[in-house]
Short mmCIF file of C-alpha atoms and ligand atoms in Angstrom, two decimals:
data_model
loop_
_atom_site.label_atom_id
_atom_site.label_comp_id
_atom_site.label_asym_id
_atom_site.label_seq_id
_atom_site.Cartn_x
_atom_site.Cartn_y
_atom_site.Cartn_z
CA MET U 1 0.02 0.14 -0.02
CA ARG U 2 1.61 3.32 -1.05
CA GLN U 3 1.31 6.17 1.45
CA ALA U 4 0.67 9.95 0.69
CA LYS U 5 0.15 12.81 2.20
CA VAL U 6 -1.77 16.02 1.17
CA LEU U 7 -1.83 20.00 3.13
CA LEU U 8 -3.44 22.25 2.43
CA ASP U 9 -5.86 25.89 2.67
CA ARG U 10 -8.74 27.05 2.94
CA ASN U 11 -7.50 30.45 1.95
CA PHE U 12 -4.38 29.62 0.07
CA THR U 13 -6.06 30.36 -3.15
CA ILE U 14 -4.85 29.95 -7.09
CA GLY U 15 -8.07 31.45 -8.56
CA ARG U 16 -12.01 31.16 -9.04
CA VAL U 17 -12.87 28.48 -11.24
CA ASP U 18 -14.14 29.68 -14.64
CA PRO U 19 -17.23 27.99 -15.88
CA ARG U 20 -15.25 28.23 -18.90
CA LEU U 21 -13.40 25.97 -17.89
CA PHE U 22 -16.13 23.68 -18.82
CA GLY U 23 -16.88 23.80 -22.08
CA ALA U 24 -17.11 21.84 -25.76
CA PHE U 25 -16.81 22.43 -28.56
CA VAL U 26 -18.45 21.11 -32.14
CA GLU U 27 -17.53 21.47 -35.40
CA HIS U 28 -18.69 20.15 -39.03
CA LEU U 29 -17.40 17.08 -39.26
CA GLY U 30 -18.48 13.75 -39.11
CA ARG U 31 -21.49 13.57 -37.38
CA GLY U 32 -20.80 15.45 -34.90
CA VAL U 33 -23.72 18.22 -36.11
CA TYR U 34 -25.43 16.14 -38.70
CA GLY U 35 -26.76 13.14 -36.26
CA GLY U 36 -25.30 13.94 -33.42
CA ILE U 37 -26.73 17.11 -31.77
CA TYR U 38 -29.00 17.85 -35.04
CA GLU U 39 -31.56 14.96 -36.65
CA PRO U 40 -34.67 16.50 -37.47
CA GLY U 41 -36.71 13.26 -37.87
CA HIS U 42 -35.11 11.03 -35.33
CA PRO U 43 -37.40 10.21 -32.67
CA THR U 44 -36.74 12.91 -29.82
CA ALA U 45 -36.26 15.42 -32.18
CA ASP U 46 -37.85 18.69 -31.43
CA GLU U 47 -39.55 21.25 -33.57
CA LYS U 48 -36.29 22.56 -34.83
CA GLY U 49 -34.75 18.91 -35.04
CA PHE U 50 -32.73 19.35 -31.93
CA ARG U 51 -31.99 15.76 -30.29
CA ARG U 52 -33.93 15.88 -26.92
CA ASP U 53 -31.83 12.61 -25.84
CA VAL U 54 -28.29 14.16 -27.02
CA LEU U 55 -29.79 17.80 -24.83
CA ASP U 56 -30.15 16.13 -21.48
CA LEU U 57 -26.99 14.72 -21.86
CA VAL U 58 -25.20 17.85 -22.46
CA ASN U 59 -27.20 18.87 -19.73
CA GLU U 60 -26.16 15.85 -17.58
CA LEU U 61 -21.96 17.19 -18.38
CA GLY U 62 -22.36 20.46 -17.32
CA VAL U 63 -21.41 22.14 -20.17
CA THR U 64 -21.13 25.92 -20.11
CA ILE U 65 -19.30 27.06 -22.96
CA VAL U 66 -19.74 25.79 -26.79
CA ARG U 67 -17.09 26.70 -29.31
CA TYR U 68 -18.04 26.68 -33.35
CA PRO U 69 -18.09 26.13 -36.24
CA GLY U 70 -14.74 24.32 -35.77
CA GLY U 71 -11.59 23.14 -36.32
CA ASN U 72 -10.50 23.18 -39.37
CA PHE U 73 -13.76 23.32 -41.06
CA VAL U 74 -13.27 27.24 -39.63
CA SER U 75 -10.95 27.86 -42.26
CA THR U 76 -12.63 27.62 -45.43
CA TYR U 77 -16.04 28.37 -44.33
CA ASP U 78 -17.89 31.23 -45.92
CA TRP U 79 -20.48 31.88 -42.80
CA GLU U 80 -23.03 33.11 -45.40
CA ASP U 81 -23.83 29.97 -46.95
CA GLY U 82 -25.37 28.86 -43.54
CA VAL U 83 -27.80 32.00 -42.73
CA GLY U 84 -31.18 32.46 -44.32
CA PRO U 85 -33.51 29.79 -45.92
CA VAL U 86 -32.87 26.58 -46.05
CA GLU U 87 -33.76 25.71 -49.34
CA LYS U 88 -31.69 28.75 -50.94
CA ARG U 89 -28.63 27.57 -48.91
CA PRO U 90 -25.90 25.95 -51.10
CA LYS U 91 -24.10 22.37 -50.84
CA ARG U 92 -20.18 23.15 -50.67
CA LEU U 93 -17.37 20.92 -49.70
CA ASN U 94 -15.89 20.67 -46.34
CA TYR U 95 -12.12 20.62 -47.51
CA ALA U 96 -10.70 19.73 -44.15
CA TRP U 97 -12.87 16.44 -44.14
CA ARG U 98 -12.99 15.32 -47.39
CA THR U 99 -17.49 15.40 -47.11
CA THR U 100 -20.43 17.35 -48.21
CA GLU U 101 -21.97 20.24 -46.69
CA PRO U 102 -25.14 20.78 -46.70
CA ASN U 103 -25.26 23.90 -44.35
CA THR U 104 -28.81 22.74 -43.38
CA PHE U 105 -26.96 24.07 -40.27
CA GLY U 106 -25.23 27.13 -39.70
CA THR U 107 -24.76 30.28 -37.13
CA ASN U 108 -28.09 30.95 -36.33
CA GLU U 109 -29.10 27.09 -35.20
CA PHE U 110 -26.17 26.86 -33.83
CA ILE U 111 -27.23 29.98 -31.31
CA ASP U 112 -30.88 28.09 -31.26
CA PHE U 113 -28.44 24.66 -29.73
CA CYS U 114 -26.96 26.42 -27.94
CA ARG U 115 -30.23 28.72 -25.49
CA LEU U 116 -32.30 25.58 -25.00
CA ALA U 117 -28.46 23.83 -24.11
CA GLY U 118 -28.09 26.69 -21.52
CA VAL U 119 -24.54 27.16 -22.99
CA GLN U 120 -22.58 30.60 -23.79
CA PRO U 121 -22.00 30.50 -27.88
CA MET U 122 -18.58 30.73 -28.61
CA LEU U 123 -17.91 31.36 -32.64
CA VAL U 124 -14.70 31.26 -34.44
CA VAL U 125 -13.95 33.21 -37.45
CA ASN U 126 -12.17 32.11 -40.46
CA LEU U 127 -9.14 33.40 -41.05
CA GLY U 128 -7.52 30.89 -43.93
CA THR U 129 -9.49 31.93 -46.87
CA ARG U 130 -11.02 34.72 -45.81
CA GLY U 131 -10.18 37.80 -44.15
CA PRO U 132 -10.83 40.95 -41.71
CA GLY U 133 -13.76 42.04 -43.30
CA ASP U 134 -15.73 39.15 -43.39
CA ALA U 135 -15.06 37.98 -39.74
CA ALA U 136 -16.61 41.83 -38.69
CA ASN U 137 -19.39 41.48 -40.76
CA LEU U 138 -20.28 38.01 -38.78
CA VAL U 139 -19.97 40.08 -35.75
CA GLU U 140 -22.12 42.83 -37.13
CA TYR U 141 -24.40 39.91 -38.54
CA CYS U 142 -24.74 38.53 -34.59
CA ASN U 143 -24.44 41.06 -32.62
CA HIS U 144 -26.17 44.51 -34.20
CA PRO U 145 -29.35 45.70 -33.29
CA GLY U 146 -29.81 46.38 -36.60
CA GLY U 147 -30.54 49.15 -38.55
CA THR U 148 -27.07 48.02 -40.90
CA ARG U 149 -27.77 46.01 -44.07
CA THR U 150 -25.82 42.92 -42.14
CA SER U 151 -28.08 43.38 -39.02
CA GLU U 152 -31.41 43.44 -41.13
CA LEU U 153 -29.84 40.02 -43.02
CA ARG U 154 -30.53 38.75 -39.11
CA ARG U 155 -33.89 39.77 -38.84
CA GLU U 156 -35.02 40.00 -42.31
CA HIS U 157 -33.74 35.59 -41.05
CA GLY U 158 -36.58 35.20 -37.78
CA TRP U 159 -33.64 36.38 -35.48
CA SER U 160 -35.21 39.70 -34.79
CA GLU U 161 -32.94 40.24 -31.12
CA PRO U 162 -29.07 40.47 -31.63
CA HIS U 163 -27.32 37.04 -30.50
CA GLY U 164 -25.29 38.91 -28.40
CA VAL U 165 -21.86 36.92 -28.99
CA LYS U 166 -19.52 37.67 -26.78
CA PHE U 167 -16.79 35.20 -27.13
CA TRP U 168 -14.71 34.78 -30.48
CA ARG U 169 -11.80 33.38 -32.13
CA LEU U 170 -9.53 34.58 -34.38
CA GLY U 171 -9.01 31.32 -36.61
CA ASN U 172 -8.07 27.89 -36.06
CA GLU U 173 -4.59 25.94 -35.61
CA MET U 174 -3.09 28.79 -37.40
CA ASP U 175 0.26 27.35 -36.74
CA SER U 176 -0.16 24.09 -38.63
CA ASP U 177 0.59 23.47 -41.91
CA TRP U 178 -2.91 21.02 -42.25
CA GLN U 179 -4.83 24.75 -41.95
CA THR U 180 -5.13 25.96 -45.34
CA ALA U 181 -3.81 29.46 -44.84
CA ALA U 182 -0.63 28.33 -42.44
CA ASN U 183 0.73 31.21 -41.80
CA SER U 184 4.21 32.50 -40.55
CA ALA U 185 3.91 33.55 -36.55
CA GLU U 186 4.35 37.37 -37.92
CA GLU U 187 2.05 37.21 -40.95
CA TYR U 188 -0.81 35.36 -38.65
CA GLY U 189 0.22 38.17 -36.08
CA ARG U 190 -0.64 40.95 -38.50
CA LEU U 191 -3.70 39.31 -39.58
CA ALA U 192 -5.01 39.07 -36.42
CA LEU U 193 -4.23 42.04 -35.14
CA ARG U 194 -6.44 43.68 -38.09
CA ALA U 195 -9.14 41.49 -37.56
CA ALA U 196 -9.58 41.88 -33.80
CA LYS U 197 -9.71 45.75 -34.67
CA ILE U 198 -12.25 45.62 -36.56
CA MET U 199 -14.45 42.78 -34.59
CA ARG U 200 -13.66 45.11 -31.41
CA TRP U 201 -14.97 48.26 -32.98
CA THR U 202 -17.95 46.66 -34.33
CA ASP U 203 -18.45 45.57 -30.64
CA ASP U 204 -16.58 46.87 -28.23
CA THR U 205 -17.92 44.10 -25.84
CA ILE U 206 -16.49 41.02 -27.33
CA GLU U 207 -13.59 38.94 -26.10
CA LEU U 208 -11.14 37.62 -28.78
CA GLY U 209 -8.88 35.05 -28.03
CA VAL U 210 -5.66 34.90 -30.78
CA SER U 211 -4.63 31.72 -32.20
CA GLY U 212 -1.70 30.09 -29.85
CA SER U 213 0.51 27.10 -30.14
CA SER U 214 -2.07 24.25 -31.43
CA GLY U 215 0.61 21.50 -29.24
CA LEU U 216 3.13 21.60 -26.99
CA ASN U 217 4.70 19.93 -29.41
CA ARG U 218 4.81 22.34 -32.74
CA SER U 219 8.24 22.76 -33.44
CA THR U 220 7.37 26.71 -33.65
CA TYR U 221 5.58 26.89 -30.11
CA GLY U 222 6.75 29.51 -27.81
CA TYR U 223 8.68 31.57 -30.67
CA TRP U 224 5.15 31.66 -32.16
CA ASP U 225 3.04 32.35 -28.99
CA ALA U 226 5.74 35.70 -28.67
CA THR U 227 5.40 36.94 -32.24
CA VAL U 228 1.10 36.77 -32.33
CA LEU U 229 0.94 38.31 -28.78
CA ASP U 230 3.71 40.97 -30.23
CA HIS U 231 1.43 42.27 -32.36
CA ALA U 232 -2.02 41.56 -30.89
CA PHE U 233 -1.46 42.05 -27.33
CA ASP U 234 -3.28 45.28 -27.03
CA TYR U 235 -6.20 43.99 -28.85
CA VAL U 236 -7.12 40.91 -27.74
CA ASP U 237 -8.08 39.00 -23.89
CA SER U 238 -6.73 35.13 -23.99
CA ILE U 239 -4.64 33.03 -25.82
CA SER U 240 -5.92 29.97 -27.71
CA LEU U 241 -3.91 26.10 -27.21
CA HIS U 242 -4.79 23.19 -28.32
CA ALA U 243 -3.72 19.72 -26.76
CA TYR U 244 -4.17 16.44 -27.17
CA LEU U 245 -3.16 12.93 -25.22
CA ASN U 246 -2.51 9.61 -26.67
CA ASN U 247 -1.18 5.74 -26.32
CA TRP U 248 -0.24 4.78 -29.53
CA LYS U 249 2.72 3.16 -26.87
CA ASP U 250 0.35 1.46 -25.18
CA ASP U 251 2.27 2.85 -22.43
CA THR U 252 -0.67 3.59 -19.85
CA PRO U 253 2.09 4.98 -17.40
CA ALA U 254 3.62 6.52 -19.42
CA PHE U 255 0.00 8.29 -20.98
CA LEU U 256 -1.11 9.22 -17.66
CA ALA U 257 1.83 11.64 -16.97
CA SER U 258 1.47 13.04 -20.04
CA ALA U 259 -1.57 15.19 -18.31
CA ASP U 260 1.53 16.58 -16.61
CA LEU U 261 2.95 17.50 -19.61
CA VAL U 262 -0.11 19.82 -20.39
CA ASP U 263 1.02 21.80 -16.73
CA ALA U 264 4.08 22.74 -18.41
CA PHE U 265 2.61 23.82 -21.94
CA LEU U 266 0.38 26.44 -19.64
CA GLU U 267 3.12 27.38 -17.25
CA GLY U 268 5.29 28.04 -20.57
CA VAL U 269 2.63 29.82 -22.27
CA ILE U 270 1.75 31.81 -19.81
CA ALA U 271 5.63 32.69 -19.12
CA VAL U 272 5.68 34.11 -22.54
CA ALA U 273 1.90 35.98 -21.90
CA ASP U 274 3.67 37.64 -19.08
CA ALA U 275 6.78 38.71 -21.16
CA ALA U 276 4.76 40.41 -24.02
CA ALA U 277 3.47 42.10 -20.85
CA ALA U 278 6.74 42.91 -19.99
CA LYS U 279 8.26 43.71 -22.67
CA ARG U 280 5.83 46.88 -22.60
CA ARG U 281 4.97 47.92 -19.48
CA SER U 282 1.59 46.71 -19.02
CA SER U 283 -0.08 45.29 -16.32
CA LYS U 284 -3.05 43.57 -18.30
CA ARG U 285 -2.42 40.12 -18.30
CA ILE U 286 -3.23 37.74 -21.29
CA MET U 287 -5.66 34.25 -19.83
CA LEU U 288 -4.98 31.16 -21.35
CA SER U 289 -7.65 29.40 -23.61
CA LEU U 290 -7.25 25.61 -23.82
CA ASP U 291 -9.80 25.96 -26.46
CA GLU U 292 -9.37 21.88 -28.22
CA TRP U 293 -8.27 19.42 -25.74
CA SER U 294 -8.78 15.51 -25.12
CA VAL U 295 -7.27 11.95 -25.75
CA TRP U 296 -7.16 11.97 -29.53
CA TYR U 297 -4.87 8.17 -31.23
CA ARG U 298 -6.86 6.20 -32.22
CA THR U 299 -8.34 7.95 -35.97
CA ARG U 300 -5.90 10.80 -35.71
CA ARG U 301 -3.04 8.42 -37.74
CA PRO U 302 -3.10 7.84 -41.13
CA PHE U 303 -4.68 10.13 -42.26
CA GLU U 304 -7.10 7.66 -44.23
CA TYR U 305 -8.88 7.53 -40.75
CA ARG U 306 -9.51 11.09 -40.86
CA VAL U 307 -11.03 11.61 -43.94
CA ALA U 308 -13.90 9.45 -45.52
CA ARG U 309 -13.14 8.84 -49.28
CA GLY U 310 -16.67 9.54 -51.71
CA TRP U 311 -17.13 13.58 -50.08
CA SER U 312 -20.61 11.99 -48.45
CA ALA U 313 -22.76 13.63 -46.29
CA ALA U 314 -21.84 13.17 -42.22
CA PRO U 315 -20.03 9.91 -42.52
CA SER U 316 -18.45 8.24 -39.36
CA ILE U 317 -15.30 9.69 -39.00
CA LEU U 318 -13.36 10.00 -36.27
CA GLU U 319 -15.17 8.13 -33.65
CA GLU U 320 -12.76 7.52 -30.76
CA VAL U 321 -14.21 4.95 -28.84
CA TYR U 322 -13.01 5.93 -25.48
CA SER U 323 -11.70 3.34 -22.42
CA VAL U 324 -11.06 3.31 -18.72
CA GLU U 325 -7.56 4.40 -19.12
CA ASP U 326 -8.87 7.22 -21.18
CA ALA U 327 -11.08 8.39 -18.55
CA LEU U 328 -8.42 8.03 -16.11
CA ALA U 329 -6.04 10.22 -18.37
CA VAL U 330 -8.86 12.86 -18.84
CA GLY U 331 -9.34 13.37 -15.45
CA GLY U 332 -5.90 14.07 -15.09
CA LEU U 333 -5.70 17.06 -17.56
CA LEU U 334 -8.82 18.21 -15.66
CA ILE U 335 -6.57 18.33 -12.88
CA SER U 336 -4.08 21.11 -14.25
CA LEU U 337 -6.50 23.16 -15.43
CA LEU U 338 -7.93 23.22 -12.10
CA ASN U 339 -4.53 23.67 -10.44
CA HIS U 340 -3.63 26.65 -13.06
CA ALA U 341 -7.06 28.24 -12.84
CA ASP U 342 -5.59 31.88 -12.18
CA ARG U 343 -4.91 32.10 -15.66
CA VAL U 344 -6.78 29.66 -17.49
CA ARG U 345 -10.23 30.86 -18.39
CA CYS U 346 -12.20 28.44 -20.63
CA ALA U 347 -11.58 25.32 -21.35
CA CYS U 348 -12.72 22.85 -24.49
CA LEU U 349 -13.27 19.59 -24.67
CA ALA U 350 -12.94 17.85 -28.42
CA GLN U 351 -15.62 17.36 -29.07
CA LEU U 352 -19.63 17.27 -27.31
CA VAL U 353 -21.02 14.44 -29.99
CA ASN U 354 -19.45 11.30 -31.31
CA VAL U 355 -16.83 13.28 -32.83
CA ILE U 356 -13.73 11.96 -30.35
CA ALA U 357 -16.84 12.78 -27.67
CA PRO U 358 -17.65 11.14 -24.87
CA ILE U 359 -21.26 11.26 -26.07
CA MET U 360 -22.10 9.00 -28.23
CA THR U 361 -25.31 8.96 -30.69
CA GLU U 362 -26.79 6.37 -33.52
CA THR U 363 -28.51 8.16 -36.18
CA GLY U 364 -32.38 7.67 -35.47
CA GLY U 365 -31.37 5.78 -32.61
CA PRO U 366 -29.75 5.96 -28.88
CA ALA U 367 -27.37 8.19 -27.51
CA TRP U 368 -24.59 6.78 -25.04
CA ARG U 369 -22.30 7.91 -22.32
CA GLN U 370 -19.06 6.84 -23.53
CA THR U 371 -16.20 6.44 -20.18
CA THR U 372 -14.16 9.83 -19.94
CA PHE U 373 -18.21 11.38 -20.23
CA TYR U 374 -17.62 10.65 -15.71
CA PRO U 375 -14.86 12.64 -14.73
CA ILE U 376 -15.88 15.21 -16.98
CA ALA U 377 -19.16 15.91 -15.89
CA GLN U 378 -17.97 15.04 -11.75
CA THR U 379 -15.85 17.70 -12.59
CA SER U 380 -18.34 20.74 -13.46
CA ARG U 381 -20.21 19.38 -10.34
CA PHE U 382 -17.85 19.61 -8.44
CA GLY U 383 -15.19 21.79 -9.79
CA ARG U 384 -17.40 25.37 -8.67
CA GLY U 385 -15.39 27.94 -6.65
CA ASP U 386 -11.73 28.55 -5.30
CA ALA U 387 -9.44 26.05 -6.04
CA LEU U 388 -6.54 25.37 -3.73
CA HIS U 389 -2.58 25.06 -3.83
CA ALA U 390 -2.33 21.50 -2.24
CA LYS U 391 0.97 20.67 -1.67
CA VAL U 392 1.22 16.53 -2.15
CA ASP U 393 3.85 13.83 -0.36
CA CYS U 394 4.02 10.60 -3.05
CA GLY U 395 6.33 8.42 -4.62
CA ILE U 396 6.92 9.66 -7.98
CA TYR U 397 8.19 7.36 -11.08
CA ALA U 398 9.83 8.13 -14.68
CA ALA U 399 8.38 7.64 -17.90
CA SER U 400 8.52 8.41 -21.54
CA TYR U 401 5.41 9.57 -23.35
CA TYR U 402 5.96 9.25 -27.35
CA ASP U 403 4.45 11.87 -29.45
CA PRO U 404 4.76 11.22 -33.33
CA TYR U 405 3.20 15.05 -33.64
CA SER U 406 6.36 16.56 -32.61
CA ALA U 407 8.77 18.26 -35.15
CA GLU U 408 10.67 14.84 -35.21
CA ASP U 409 8.75 11.93 -33.94
CA ALA U 410 9.79 12.31 -30.09
CA PHE U 411 9.68 10.93 -26.53
CA TYR U 412 8.48 13.52 -23.73
CA PRO U 413 10.86 12.75 -20.81
CA LEU U 414 8.38 12.50 -16.93
CA PRO U 415 11.51 11.53 -14.96
CA HIS U 416 9.60 12.88 -11.81
CA THR U 417 5.73 11.83 -12.11
CA PRO U 418 4.38 11.98 -9.03
CA TYR U 419 2.10 8.70 -7.81
CA LEU U 420 -1.05 10.51 -7.37
CA LYS U 421 -2.25 13.89 -9.27
CA LEU U 422 -4.37 16.21 -7.17
CA SER U 423 -7.33 19.23 -7.32
CA ALA U 424 -8.16 20.67 -4.32
CA VAL U 425 -11.67 22.42 -4.49
CA ALA U 426 -13.15 24.91 -1.62
CA ASN U 427 -16.78 24.13 -3.01
CA GLU U 428 -20.32 26.59 -3.43
CA ALA U 429 -21.23 25.03 -1.31
CA GLY U 430 -18.53 25.64 1.18
CA GLY U 431 -17.07 22.37 1.98
CA LEU U 432 -13.80 20.81 -0.07
CA SER U 433 -14.29 19.37 -3.26
CA LEU U 434 -10.92 16.52 -4.23
CA PHE U 435 -10.71 14.81 -7.55
CA ALA U 436 -7.57 12.80 -6.93
CA LEU U 437 -5.12 10.17 -10.15
CA ASN U 438 -4.02 7.65 -8.68
CA ARG U 439 -1.06 6.49 -11.24
CA ASP U 440 0.11 3.80 -9.29
CA MET U 441 -0.78 0.56 -11.27
CA GLU U 442 -0.52 -1.89 -8.95
CA GLN U 443 -0.96 -0.26 -5.76
CA GLU U 444 -3.56 1.46 -3.48
CA MET U 445 -2.50 4.48 -2.33
CA THR U 446 -4.32 5.54 1.13
CA VAL U 447 -3.28 9.61 1.38
CA SER U 448 -4.25 11.28 3.70
CA VAL U 449 -5.83 15.41 3.59
CA ASN U 450 -4.81 17.72 6.10
CA ALA U 451 -7.34 20.47 5.14
CA ARG U 452 -6.96 23.55 7.34
CA GLY U 453 -9.24 26.55 7.41
CA PHE U 454 -12.21 23.90 6.97
CA GLY U 455 -13.60 22.93 10.05
CA ARG U 456 -15.34 19.81 10.66
CA LEU U 457 -15.37 17.93 7.79
CA ALA U 458 -17.85 15.39 6.86
CA LEU U 459 -18.61 13.00 3.66
CA ALA U 460 -21.31 14.22 1.57
CA GLU U 461 -20.67 12.23 -1.70
CA ALA U 462 -17.58 9.51 -2.74
CA THR U 463 -16.85 7.70 -6.81
CA VAL U 464 -14.18 5.78 -7.80
CA LEU U 465 -13.52 5.52 -12.13
CA THR U 466 -11.52 1.97 -12.25
CA ASP U 467 -11.60 -1.46 -14.09
CA GLY U 468 -10.06 -4.51 -13.53
CA ASP U 469 -9.87 -3.90 -17.35
CA LEU U 470 -8.31 -0.73 -18.04
CA LYS U 471 -9.15 -0.83 -21.81
CA ALA U 472 -13.19 -1.40 -21.37
CA ALA U 473 -15.31 0.74 -23.30
CA ASN U 474 -18.88 1.49 -23.29
CA THR U 475 -20.79 0.66 -26.40
CA LYS U 476 -24.88 0.86 -27.41
CA THR U 477 -24.83 -2.65 -26.73
CA ALA U 478 -22.87 -2.03 -22.75
CA PRO U 479 -23.65 1.40 -22.20
CA PHE U 480 -23.00 1.77 -18.36
CA ARG U 481 -20.07 -1.46 -18.98
CA VAL U 482 -17.75 1.38 -17.39
CA LYS U 483 -19.57 3.80 -14.75
CA PRO U 484 -17.85 5.91 -11.14
CA ALA U 485 -18.44 3.47 -8.24
CA ARG U 486 -19.07 4.41 -4.84
CA LEU U 487 -15.75 4.92 -3.56
CA SER U 488 -14.90 2.96 0.07
CA GLY U 489 -13.22 3.93 3.08
CA VAL U 490 -13.53 7.47 2.94
CA ALA U 491 -12.79 8.80 6.56
CA ALA U 492 -13.54 12.71 7.27
CA GLY U 493 -12.92 14.64 10.75
CA PRO U 494 -11.84 18.19 11.97
CA GLU U 495 -9.22 19.53 8.82
CA THR U 496 -8.98 16.02 7.82
CA VAL U 497 -9.58 13.48 5.48
CA ARG U 498 -8.15 10.22 4.73
CA MET U 499 -9.30 7.93 1.33
CA GLU U 500 -7.98 4.01 -0.04
CA LEU U 501 -7.16 5.30 -3.65
CA PRO U 502 -7.87 1.39 -5.96
CA PRO U 503 -4.80 1.59 -7.89
CA ALA U 504 -5.24 3.27 -12.43
CA SER U 505 -7.99 5.09 -10.93
CA TRP U 506 -10.00 8.59 -10.47
CA SER U 507 -12.20 9.48 -7.77
CA VAL U 508 -13.85 12.42 -7.14
CA LEU U 509 -14.66 13.37 -3.36
CA SER U 510 -17.28 15.76 -1.67
CA LEU U 511 -17.19 17.21 1.60
CA LYS U 512 -19.24 19.64 3.73
CA THR U 513 -18.15 21.21 6.73
CA VAL U 514 -20.61 20.45 10.18
CA PRO U 515 -20.48 21.83 13.07
O1 AHR G 601 -11.07 18.52 -33.06
C1 AHR G 601 -10.44 17.49 -34.40
C2 AHR G 601 -9.00 18.67 -35.38
O2 AHR G 601 -8.32 18.65 -34.21
C3 AHR G 601 -9.95 20.15 -35.07
O3 AHR G 601 -10.64 20.33 -36.32
C4 AHR G 601 -8.42 20.98 -35.02
O4 AHR G 601 -8.66 21.83 -35.51
C5 AHR G 601 -7.65 19.99 -34.33
O5 AHR G 601 -5.76 19.74 -35.71
#
């Protein structure tokens, strides 16, 4: 049995957890939109075509903000194709995923979806084949009350009130060669500045994010982020990052350690952003937005897995089936987010439905929860409040994480990986939430928590996600094969919690303070 100690204090806060940490992403990709959130004719669909079974699961997942419409798709998307009378909308090639885009779902339908789901919309503008003027037109179409050509168009299309979209992103993965308009950092920095200015002049209440590195593994990481911020610093609020974890090498300890690389990534970009501020003698702080994150590898490589031949509409691509160990890795990454709550203000799980997603559907059939659904839903439910500094004393292990998306195929050494990855949140109910990933594959771990300033603690709820078979998954025929179970062996008292974590497990504890 491994022993671990945790020390935390109610007053030693990292920062307030922004609810937007629990965001997700919907792209015109595979069955993400069509057959995912939108399926007219489905037995559960409402009069507008939204699947109510999916909406219920989105609600249970605790999603707060949804990024749309891409992803790679956005870099060739003409937003005008997706508005106006449906029968007049053109079918177009979706170049990114080699499918046919019917455009029966566009910006206005997305806004309707967000309202139904009770989430904030986040729109990404096309800075690939389009430019700043087109981006500003979309802001005007969405947010200007009326009386101008573009805002009147929205009203003619049936949405008389402005959509009031507050969160916007300046292109997608502009540092990457797979993007239609891959730019140099200088080119993109200048383009982003021009777009940001005119978008802000159109609506000065919006919040803007500039495209940062689309992975810690990009050869331009660091230089890219510094350069685009040198250009756009004064006109943006945040920098967007992407992070996907993999277990290509079937090395589970290294896979679970890889979430720590996300901590390093976030800290690297914070340093770069603060250096940009220092250069300007500015007290402004650029926030981070992890606009795409998840586990993605089985359907990522080779390229043929990612695209459908024949330009079909809404094919089943990137439908990754997630296992228990994927859910543990997702839990680890959620802990990374909570532990950077002071600077990470938004994060969008990629994606929401069917496409590398926690929610799966059968077209015409049922919807179900993947394994990864659970840590996300639990963190959104119990992780609201003040993230706390927590000092962890436990053993360490050495891992070597393989990432073939590096500039050269590479292994990242992780020589000092703590077996326990943990986050603590002083939750909104006045109690304490603990999120714990035991990365020891063999041994159970006894964790003694000294929770100063919390008074007498009592257990409200404790669950664990693990399985003798870490490759186990949920499927249409066995939708509840994997789900959290009650965690036994928890003892709480005055400023103390003691818990026993099974090997290779993700646990969530909710504790209340009692007289
Ligand atoms: O989420 C899938 C794809 O991953 C997105 O379209 C792109 O932005 C990223 O490379």
